[in-house]
Amino acid sequence: MGRDRMASSESTAAADVEVVTTITGIRRITDGHRTTGRSVGFVPTMGYLHDGHGSLMRAAAAGNDVVVASIFVNPLQFGPGEDLESYPRDLDRDRSLAAANGADVVFVPTAIEMYPLGEVLTTVSVAELSQRWDGESRPTHFAGVATVVSKLFNIVGSCRAYFGEKDFQQLAIIRRMVADLSMPVEVVGCPIIREPDGLAMSSRNVYLSAENRSAAIVLRRALDAGEQAIGGGETDPAAVARVMRSVVDDEPRARLDYVAVVDPATLKTPAVIGSETRLLIAAHLGATRLIDNCSVRSGPEPA
Ligand code: PAF
């Protein structure tokens, strides 16, 4: 179980993880744990796990008695022409990584199990928050995410659910969905995990050619430049965005989608940069679209 596993890293590394493929099967397990007073930590994923997912599972294991991870490449959140068919998959590797990071059970449903009637007529859409930034380039994406996450919450039941801050807009949308719909879920946001050179970990990094992989660090460099501008006293969001954009413009392999300087709660650009800001960026390296973000505080540290 989560907390017990974390107590012994040796047994964690050696242990395997139970794989469950049906909704009734996973419900029986999570209901059973809650009935006996055990807390459930839940980590939804699309698989091809990396240490970013590992960090979510470790956080879930540290804070709960049982850790359930789901692996489901959700067709609803891919638009036409996106990488649904080619999205990387490796269940054996995912099982080992999940076990090594403290997961007890992995829920791996088929598309038929999740969407038994084929066409989905009931969807969840978090208006406004879903339309800007990533939502402009991927207009159906966040409704697909909100719909599958609400289904997963209905299936797993009351839990603490762990999401990475790398998908910052997704995290804001899920928090809002949980609040608006009174879901019995505590959403926990976890810090971005980066490669040694600063590139945010993502399952899609595997698509990058060697040249584009080296160039991809431009996202982090643009965020750093924005952070430095704010640190230097810049309070105009448009000026900070210009600084970030010029970093990407200097990298011939990168094609900018957007940079945004936003209030972390509303995801709107403020008139003047306040004490807490989130810088967001999305750019294409070849055919691969990457996103990244960072938090910037200005002014005195909160007491
Ligand atoms: O962040 C992801 O991997 C996915 O969007 C999620 C939350 C698992 C929903 O499919």
PDB file of N, CA, C and O in Angstrom, residues 99-153:
ATOM      1  N   ALA A  99       5.120   0.675 -10.411  1.00  0.00           N
ATOM      2  CA  ALA A  99       5.439  -0.093  -9.196  1.00  0.00           C
ATOM      3  C   ALA A  99       6.604   0.548  -8.452  1.00  0.00           C
ATOM      4  O   ALA A  99       6.572   0.711  -7.224  1.00  0.00           O
ATOM      5  N   ALA A 100       7.623   0.952  -9.201  1.00  0.00           N
ATOM      6  CA  ALA A 100       8.817   1.506  -8.562  1.00  0.00           C
ATOM      7  C   ALA A 100       8.535   2.838  -7.877  1.00  0.00           C
ATOM      8  O   ALA A 100       9.279   3.258  -7.002  1.00  0.00           O
ATOM      9  N   ASN A 101       7.451   3.507  -8.280  1.00  0.00           N
ATOM     10  CA  ASN A 101       7.150   4.812  -7.687  1.00  0.00           C
ATOM     11  C   ASN A 101       6.000   4.771  -6.695  1.00  0.00           C
ATOM     12  O   ASN A 101       5.480   5.806  -6.300  1.00  0.00           O
ATOM     13  N   GLY A 102       5.601   3.557  -6.311  1.00  0.00           N
ATOM     14  CA  GLY A 102       4.651   3.443  -5.198  1.00  0.00           C
ATOM     15  C   GLY A 102       3.211   3.204  -5.582  1.00  0.00           C
ATOM     16  O   GLY A 102       2.341   3.218  -4.705  1.00  0.00           O
ATOM     17  N   ALA A 103       2.914   2.976  -6.891  1.00  0.00           N
ATOM     18  CA  ALA A 103       1.522   2.672  -7.255  1.00  0.00           C
ATOM     19  C   ALA A 103       1.194   1.242  -6.828  1.00  0.00           C
ATOM     20  O   ALA A 103       2.034   0.344  -6.901  1.00  0.00           O
ATOM     21  N   ASP A 104      -0.027   1.040  -6.373  1.00  0.00           N
ATOM     22  CA  ASP A 104      -0.490  -0.298  -5.992  1.00  0.00           C
ATOM     23  C   ASP A 104      -1.288  -0.946  -7.111  1.00  0.00           C
ATOM     24  O   ASP A 104      -1.229  -2.160  -7.299  1.00  0.00           O
ATOM     25  N   VAL A 105      -2.050  -0.145  -7.817  1.00  0.00           N
ATOM     26  CA  VAL A 105      -2.952  -0.661  -8.851  1.00  0.00           C
ATOM     27  C   VAL A 105      -2.866   0.265 -10.053  1.00  0.00           C
ATOM     28  O   VAL A 105      -2.812   1.489  -9.902  1.00  0.00           O
ATOM     29  N   VAL A 106      -2.867  -0.349 -11.251  1.00  0.00           N
ATOM     30  CA  VAL A 106      -2.939   0.455 -12.465  1.00  0.00           C
ATOM     31  C   VAL A 106      -4.234   0.088 -13.189  1.00  0.00           C
ATOM     32  O   VAL A 106      -4.486  -1.085 -13.457  1.00  0.00           O
ATOM     33  N   PHE A 107      -5.033   1.101 -13.472  1.00  0.00           N
ATOM     34  CA  PHE A 107      -6.294   0.906 -14.186  1.00  0.00           C
ATOM     35  C   PHE A 107      -6.034   1.193 -15.661  1.00  0.00           C
ATOM     36  O   PHE A 107      -5.660   2.311 -16.028  1.00  0.00           O
ATOM     37  N   VAL A 108      -6.199   0.160 -16.501  1.00  0.00           N
ATOM     38  CA  VAL A 108      -5.887   0.290 -17.934  1.00  0.00           C
ATOM     39  C   VAL A 108      -7.120  -0.138 -18.741  1.00  0.00           C
ATOM     40  O   VAL A 108      -7.189  -1.267 -19.236  1.00  0.00           O
ATOM     41  N   PRO A 109      -8.098   0.750 -18.869  1.00  0.00           N
ATOM     42  CA  PRO A 109      -9.311   0.368 -19.602  1.00  0.00           C
ATOM     43  C   PRO A 109      -9.099   0.459 -21.109  1.00  0.00           C
ATOM     44  O   PRO A 109      -8.232   1.203 -21.579  1.00  0.00           O
ATOM     45  N   THR A 110      -9.913  -0.283 -21.856  1.00  0.00           N
ATOM     46  CA  THR A 110      -9.938  -0.099 -23.317  1.00  0.00           C
ATOM     47  C   THR A 110     -10.865   1.082 -23.630  1.00  0.00           C
ATOM     48  O   THR A 110     -11.633   1.535 -22.764  1.00  0.00           O
ATOM     49  N   ALA A 111     -10.836   1.523 -24.897  1.00  0.00           N
ATOM     50  CA  ALA A 111     -11.737   2.611 -25.310  1.00  0.00           C
ATOM     51  C   ALA A 111     -13.192   2.148 -25.194  1.00  0.00           C
ATOM     52  O   ALA A 111     -14.069   2.929 -24.815  1.00  0.00           O
ATOM     53  N   ILE A 112     -13.455   0.867 -25.465  1.00  0.00           N
ATOM     54  CA  ILE A 112     -14.840   0.348 -25.373  1.00  0.00           C
ATOM     55  C   ILE A 112     -15.298   0.361 -23.918  1.00  0.00           C
ATOM     56  O   ILE A 112     -16.458   0.649 -23.623  1.00  0.00           O
ATOM     57  N   GLU A 113     -14.382   0.028 -23.012  1.00  0.00           N
ATOM     58  CA  GLU A 113     -14.751   0.037 -21.595  1.00  0.00           C
ATOM     59  C   GLU A 113     -15.122   1.460 -21.149  1.00  0.00           C
ATOM     60  O   GLU A 113     -16.077   1.660 -20.413  1.00  0.00           O
ATOM     61  N   MET A 114     -14.357   2.436 -21.628  1.00  0.00           N
ATOM     62  CA  MET A 114     -14.601   3.824 -21.210  1.00  0.00           C
ATOM     63  C   MET A 114     -15.781   4.445 -21.961  1.00  0.00           C
ATOM     64  O   MET A 114     -16.520   5.237 -21.397  1.00  0.00           O
ATOM     65  N   TYR A 115     -15.898   4.113 -23.242  1.00  0.00           N
ATOM     66  CA  TYR A 115     -16.957   4.724 -24.057  1.00  0.00           C
ATOM     67  C   TYR A 115     -17.761   3.608 -24.713  1.00  0.00           C
ATOM     68  O   TYR A 115     -17.680   3.397 -25.933  1.00  0.00           O
ATOM     69  N   PRO A 116     -18.551   2.861 -23.920  1.00  0.00           N
ATOM     70  CA  PRO A 116     -19.203   1.648 -24.444  1.00  0.00           C
ATOM     71  C   PRO A 116     -20.221   1.934 -25.546  1.00  0.00           C
ATOM     72  O   PRO A 116     -20.485   1.064 -26.365  1.00  0.00           O
ATOM     73  N   LEU A 117     -20.766   3.136 -25.582  1.00  0.00           N
ATOM     74  CA  LEU A 117     -21.770   3.432 -26.614  1.00  0.00           C
ATOM     75  C   LEU A 117     -21.130   4.084 -27.836  1.00  0.00           C
ATOM     76  O   LEU A 117     -21.827   4.551 -28.735  1.00  0.00           O
ATOM     77  N   GLY A 118     -19.814   4.120 -27.874  1.00  0.00           N
ATOM     78  CA  GLY A 118     -19.117   4.719 -29.023  1.00  0.00           C
ATOM     79  C   GLY A 118     -19.192   6.235 -28.942  1.00  0.00           C
ATOM     80  O   GLY A 118     -18.388   6.870 -28.270  1.00  0.00           O
ATOM     81  N   GLU A 119     -20.176   6.781 -29.571  1.00  0.00           N
ATOM     82  CA  GLU A 119     -20.332   8.236 -29.559  1.00  0.00           C
ATOM     83  C   GLU A 119     -20.656   8.712 -28.138  1.00  0.00           C
ATOM     84  O   GLU A 119     -21.448   8.070 -27.432  1.00  0.00           O
ATOM     85  N   VAL A 120     -20.037   9.811 -27.735  1.00  0.00           N
ATOM     86  CA  VAL A 120     -20.266  10.332 -26.380  1.00  0.00           C
ATOM     87  C   VAL A 120     -21.167  11.564 -26.488  1.00  0.00           C
ATOM     88  O   VAL A 120     -20.788  12.566 -27.093  1.00  0.00           O
ATOM     89  N   LEU A 121     -22.355  11.487 -25.927  1.00  0.00           N
ATOM     90  CA  LEU A 121     -23.294  12.609 -26.024  1.00  0.00           C
ATOM     91  C   LEU A 121     -23.176  13.554 -24.828  1.00  0.00           C
ATOM     92  O   LEU A 121     -23.554  14.719 -24.907  1.00  0.00           O
ATOM     93  N   THR A 122     -22.685  13.012 -23.709  1.00  0.00           N
ATOM     94  CA  THR A 122     -22.593  13.825 -22.493  1.00  0.00           C
ATOM     95  C   THR A 122     -21.142  14.226 -22.281  1.00  0.00           C
ATOM     96  O   THR A 122     -20.285  13.371 -22.063  1.00  0.00           O
ATOM     97  N   THR A 123     -20.866  15.492 -22.383  1.00  0.00           N
ATOM     98  CA  THR A 123     -19.479  15.936 -22.191  1.00  0.00           C
ATOM     99  C   THR A 123     -19.430  17.020 -21.117  1.00  0.00           C
ATOM    100  O   THR A 123     -20.448  17.616 -20.781  1.00  0.00           O
ATOM    101  N   VAL A 124     -18.238  17.224 -20.585  1.00  0.00           N
ATOM    102  CA  VAL A 124     -18.041  18.263 -19.567  1.00  0.00           C
ATOM    103  C   VAL A 124     -17.169  19.344 -20.197  1.00  0.00           C
ATOM    104  O   VAL A 124     -16.115  19.045 -20.765  1.00  0.00           O
ATOM    105  N   SER A 125     -17.634  20.566 -20.102  1.00  0.00           N
ATOM    106  CA  SER A 125     -16.857  21.634 -20.703  1.00  0.00           C
ATOM    107  C   SER A 125     -16.742  22.781 -19.712  1.00  0.00           C
ATOM    108  O   SER A 125     -17.748  23.252 -19.185  1.00  0.00           O
ATOM    109  N   VAL A 126     -15.534  23.181 -19.418  1.00  0.00           N
ATOM    110  CA  VAL A 126     -15.303  24.254 -18.456  1.00  0.00           C
ATOM    111  C   VAL A 126     -15.130  25.531 -19.278  1.00  0.00           C
ATOM    112  O   VAL A 126     -14.050  25.800 -19.810  1.00  0.00           O
ATOM    113  N   ALA A 127     -16.234  26.260 -19.396  1.00  0.00           N
ATOM    114  CA  ALA A 127     -16.258  27.409 -20.310  1.00  0.00           C
ATOM    115  C   ALA A 127     -15.171  28.408 -19.938  1.00  0.00           C
ATOM    116  O   ALA A 127     -14.673  28.413 -18.818  1.00  0.00           O
ATOM    117  N   GLU A 128     -14.828  29.235 -20.862  1.00  0.00           N
ATOM    118  CA  GLU A 128     -13.901  30.352 -20.680  1.00  0.00           C
ATOM    119  C   GLU A 128     -12.470  29.888 -20.437  1.00  0.00           C
ATOM    120  O   GLU A 128     -11.599  30.135 -21.251  1.00  0.00           O
ATOM    121  N   LEU A 129     -12.245  29.164 -19.322  1.00  0.00           N
ATOM    122  CA  LEU A 129     -10.873  28.709 -19.037  1.00  0.00           C
ATOM    123  C   LEU A 129     -10.358  27.809 -20.162  1.00  0.00           C
ATOM    124  O   LEU A 129      -9.155  27.693 -20.364  1.00  0.00           O
ATOM    125  N   SER A 130     -11.270  27.114 -20.837  1.00  0.00           N
ATOM    126  CA  SER A 130     -10.859  26.149 -21.870  1.00  0.00           C
ATOM    127  C   SER A 130     -10.638  26.793 -23.223  1.00  0.00           C
ATOM    128  O   SER A 130     -10.139  26.146 -24.142  1.00  0.00           O
ATOM    129  N   GLN A 131     -11.077  28.043 -23.371  1.00  0.00           N
ATOM    130  CA  GLN A 131     -11.057  28.624 -24.719  1.00  0.00           C
ATOM    131  C   GLN A 131      -9.756  29.342 -25.058  1.00  0.00           C
ATOM    132  O   GLN A 131      -9.367  29.396 -26.209  1.00  0.00           O
ATOM    133  N   ARG A 132      -9.080  29.867 -24.045  1.00  0.00           N
ATOM    134  CA  ARG A 132      -7.890  30.656 -24.376  1.00  0.00           C
ATOM    135  C   ARG A 132      -6.632  29.778 -24.427  1.00  0.00           C
ATOM    136  O   ARG A 132      -6.672  28.582 -24.154  1.00  0.00           O
ATOM    137  N   TRP A 133      -5.526  30.342 -24.809  1.00  0.00           N
ATOM    138  CA  TRP A 133      -4.190  29.731 -24.880  1.00  0.00           C
ATOM    139  C   TRP A 133      -4.226  28.397 -25.612  1.00  0.00           C
ATOM    140  O   TRP A 133      -4.525  28.370 -26.783  1.00  0.00           O
ATOM    141  N   ASP A 134      -3.979  27.290 -24.947  1.00  0.00           N
ATOM    142  CA  ASP A 134      -3.984  26.005 -25.655  1.00  0.00           C
ATOM    143  C   ASP A 134      -5.320  25.752 -26.340  1.00  0.00           C
ATOM    144  O   ASP A 134      -5.372  25.110 -27.388  1.00  0.00           O
ATOM    145  N   GLY A 135      -6.388  26.259 -25.730  1.00  0.00           N
ATOM    146  CA  GLY A 135      -7.725  26.053 -26.286  1.00  0.00           C
ATOM    147  C   GLY A 135      -7.914  26.715 -27.643  1.00  0.00           C
ATOM    148  O   GLY A 135      -8.757  26.297 -28.429  1.00  0.00           O
ATOM    149  N   GLU A 136      -7.124  27.762 -27.933  1.00  0.00           N
ATOM    150  CA  GLU A 136      -7.253  28.400 -29.248  1.00  0.00           C
ATOM    151  C   GLU A 136      -6.698  27.498 -30.342  1.00  0.00           C
ATOM    152  O   GLU A 136      -7.253  27.407 -31.429  1.00  0.00           O
ATOM    153  N   SER A 137      -5.569  26.823 -30.031  1.00  0.00           N
ATOM    154  CA  SER A 137      -4.986  25.925 -31.040  1.00  0.00           C
ATOM    155  C   SER A 137      -5.675  24.573 -31.032  1.00  0.00           C
ATOM    156  O   SER A 137      -5.645  23.864 -32.028  1.00  0.00           O
ATOM    157  N   ARG A 138      -6.254  24.195 -29.875  1.00  0.00           N
ATOM    158  CA  ARG A 138      -6.830  22.844 -29.750  1.00  0.00           C
ATOM    159  C   ARG A 138      -8.262  23.003 -29.198  1.00  0.00           C
ATOM    160  O   ARG A 138      -8.508  22.743 -28.015  1.00  0.00           O
ATOM    161  N   PRO A 139      -9.195  23.422 -30.063  1.00  0.00           N
ATOM    162  CA  PRO A 139     -10.512  23.852 -29.577  1.00  0.00           C
ATOM    163  C   PRO A 139     -11.332  22.772 -28.862  1.00  0.00           C
ATOM    164  O   PRO A 139     -12.187  23.112 -28.046  1.00  0.00           O
ATOM    165  N   THR A 140     -11.101  21.492 -29.143  1.00  0.00           N
ATOM    166  CA  THR A 140     -11.911  20.448 -28.486  1.00  0.00           C
ATOM    167  C   THR A 140     -11.144  19.748 -27.367  1.00  0.00           C
ATOM    168  O   THR A 140     -11.691  18.878 -26.680  1.00  0.00           O
ATOM    169  N   HIS A 141      -9.876  20.120 -27.207  1.00  0.00           N
ATOM    170  CA  HIS A 141      -8.990  19.369 -26.303  1.00  0.00           C
ATOM    171  C   HIS A 141      -9.479  19.353 -24.858  1.00  0.00           C
ATOM    172  O   HIS A 141      -9.609  18.289 -24.241  1.00  0.00           O
ATOM    173  N   PHE A 142      -9.765  20.525 -24.310  1.00  0.00           N
ATOM    174  CA  PHE A 142     -10.045  20.553 -22.865  1.00  0.00           C
ATOM    175  C   PHE A 142     -11.402  19.945 -22.512  1.00  0.00           C
ATOM    176  O   PHE A 142     -11.557  19.419 -21.408  1.00  0.00           O
ATOM    177  N   ALA A 143     -12.360  20.001 -23.442  1.00  0.00           N
ATOM    178  CA  ALA A 143     -13.630  19.296 -23.161  1.00  0.00           C
ATOM    179  C   ALA A 143     -13.355  17.793 -23.112  1.00  0.00           C
ATOM    180  O   ALA A 143     -13.936  17.065 -22.287  1.00  0.00           O
ATOM    181  N   GLY A 144     -12.455  17.314 -23.977  1.00  0.00           N
ATOM    182  CA  GLY A 144     -12.077  15.889 -23.944  1.00  0.00           C
ATOM    183  C   GLY A 144     -11.401  15.527 -22.643  1.00  0.00           C
ATOM    184  O   GLY A 144     -11.664  14.467 -22.048  1.00  0.00           O
ATOM    185  N   VAL A 145     -10.521  16.417 -22.164  1.00  0.00           N
ATOM    186  CA  VAL A 145      -9.828  16.167 -20.889  1.00  0.00           C
ATOM    187  C   VAL A 145     -10.830  16.191 -19.740  1.00  0.00           C
ATOM    188  O   VAL A 145     -10.870  15.270 -18.907  1.00  0.00           O
ATOM    189  N   ALA A 146     -11.659  17.247 -19.689  1.00  0.00           N
ATOM    190  CA  ALA A 146     -12.601  17.385 -18.557  1.00  0.00           C
ATOM    191  C   ALA A 146     -13.576  16.203 -18.542  1.00  0.00           C
ATOM    192  O   ALA A 146     -13.932  15.691 -17.472  1.00  0.00           O
ATOM    193  N   THR A 147     -13.987  15.761 -19.715  1.00  0.00           N
ATOM    194  CA  THR A 147     -14.942  14.642 -19.775  1.00  0.00           C
ATOM    195  C   THR A 147     -14.286  13.363 -19.259  1.00  0.00           C
ATOM    196  O   THR A 147     -14.867  12.663 -18.416  1.00  0.00           O
ATOM    197  N   VAL A 148     -13.089  13.055 -19.723  1.00  0.00           N
ATOM    198  CA  VAL A 148     -12.480  11.793 -19.277  1.00  0.00           C
ATOM    199  C   VAL A 148     -12.096  11.863 -17.802  1.00  0.00           C
ATOM    200  O   VAL A 148     -12.240  10.888 -17.065  1.00  0.00           O
ATOM    201  N   VAL A 149     -11.623  13.027 -17.352  1.00  0.00           N
ATOM    202  CA  VAL A 149     -11.228  13.125 -15.940  1.00  0.00           C
ATOM    203  C   VAL A 149     -12.466  13.016 -15.047  1.00  0.00           C
ATOM    204  O   VAL A 149     -12.429  12.358 -14.008  1.00  0.00           O
ATOM    205  N   SER A 150     -13.583  13.609 -15.461  1.00  0.00           N
ATOM    206  CA  SER A 150     -14.786  13.466 -14.619  1.00  0.00           C
ATOM    207  C   SER A 150     -15.251  12.016 -14.629  1.00  0.00           C
ATOM    208  O   SER A 150     -15.697  11.492 -13.600  1.00  0.00           O
ATOM    209  N   LYS A 151     -15.136  11.334 -15.765  1.00  0.00           N
ATOM    210  CA  LYS A 151     -15.472   9.892 -15.780  1.00  0.00           C
ATOM    211  C   LYS A 151     -14.543   9.120 -14.834  1.00  0.00           C
ATOM    212  O   LYS A 151     -14.991   8.285 -14.047  1.00  0.00           O
ATOM    213  N   LEU A 152     -13.254   9.411 -14.917  1.00  0.00           N
ATOM    214  CA  LEU A 152     -12.301   8.688 -14.054  1.00  0.00           C
ATOM    215  C   LEU A 152     -12.590   8.961 -12.582  1.00  0.00           C
ATOM    216  O   LEU A 152     -12.506   8.055 -11.745  1.00  0.00           O
ATOM    217  N   PHE A 153     -12.951  10.207 -12.249  1.00  0.00           N
ATOM    218  CA  PHE A 153     -13.293  10.517 -10.858  1.00  0.00           C
ATOM    219  C   PHE A 153     -14.556   9.750 -10.445  1.00  0.00           C
ATOM    220  O   PHE A 153     -14.654   9.257  -9.320  1.00  0.00           O
TER     221      PHE A 153
END
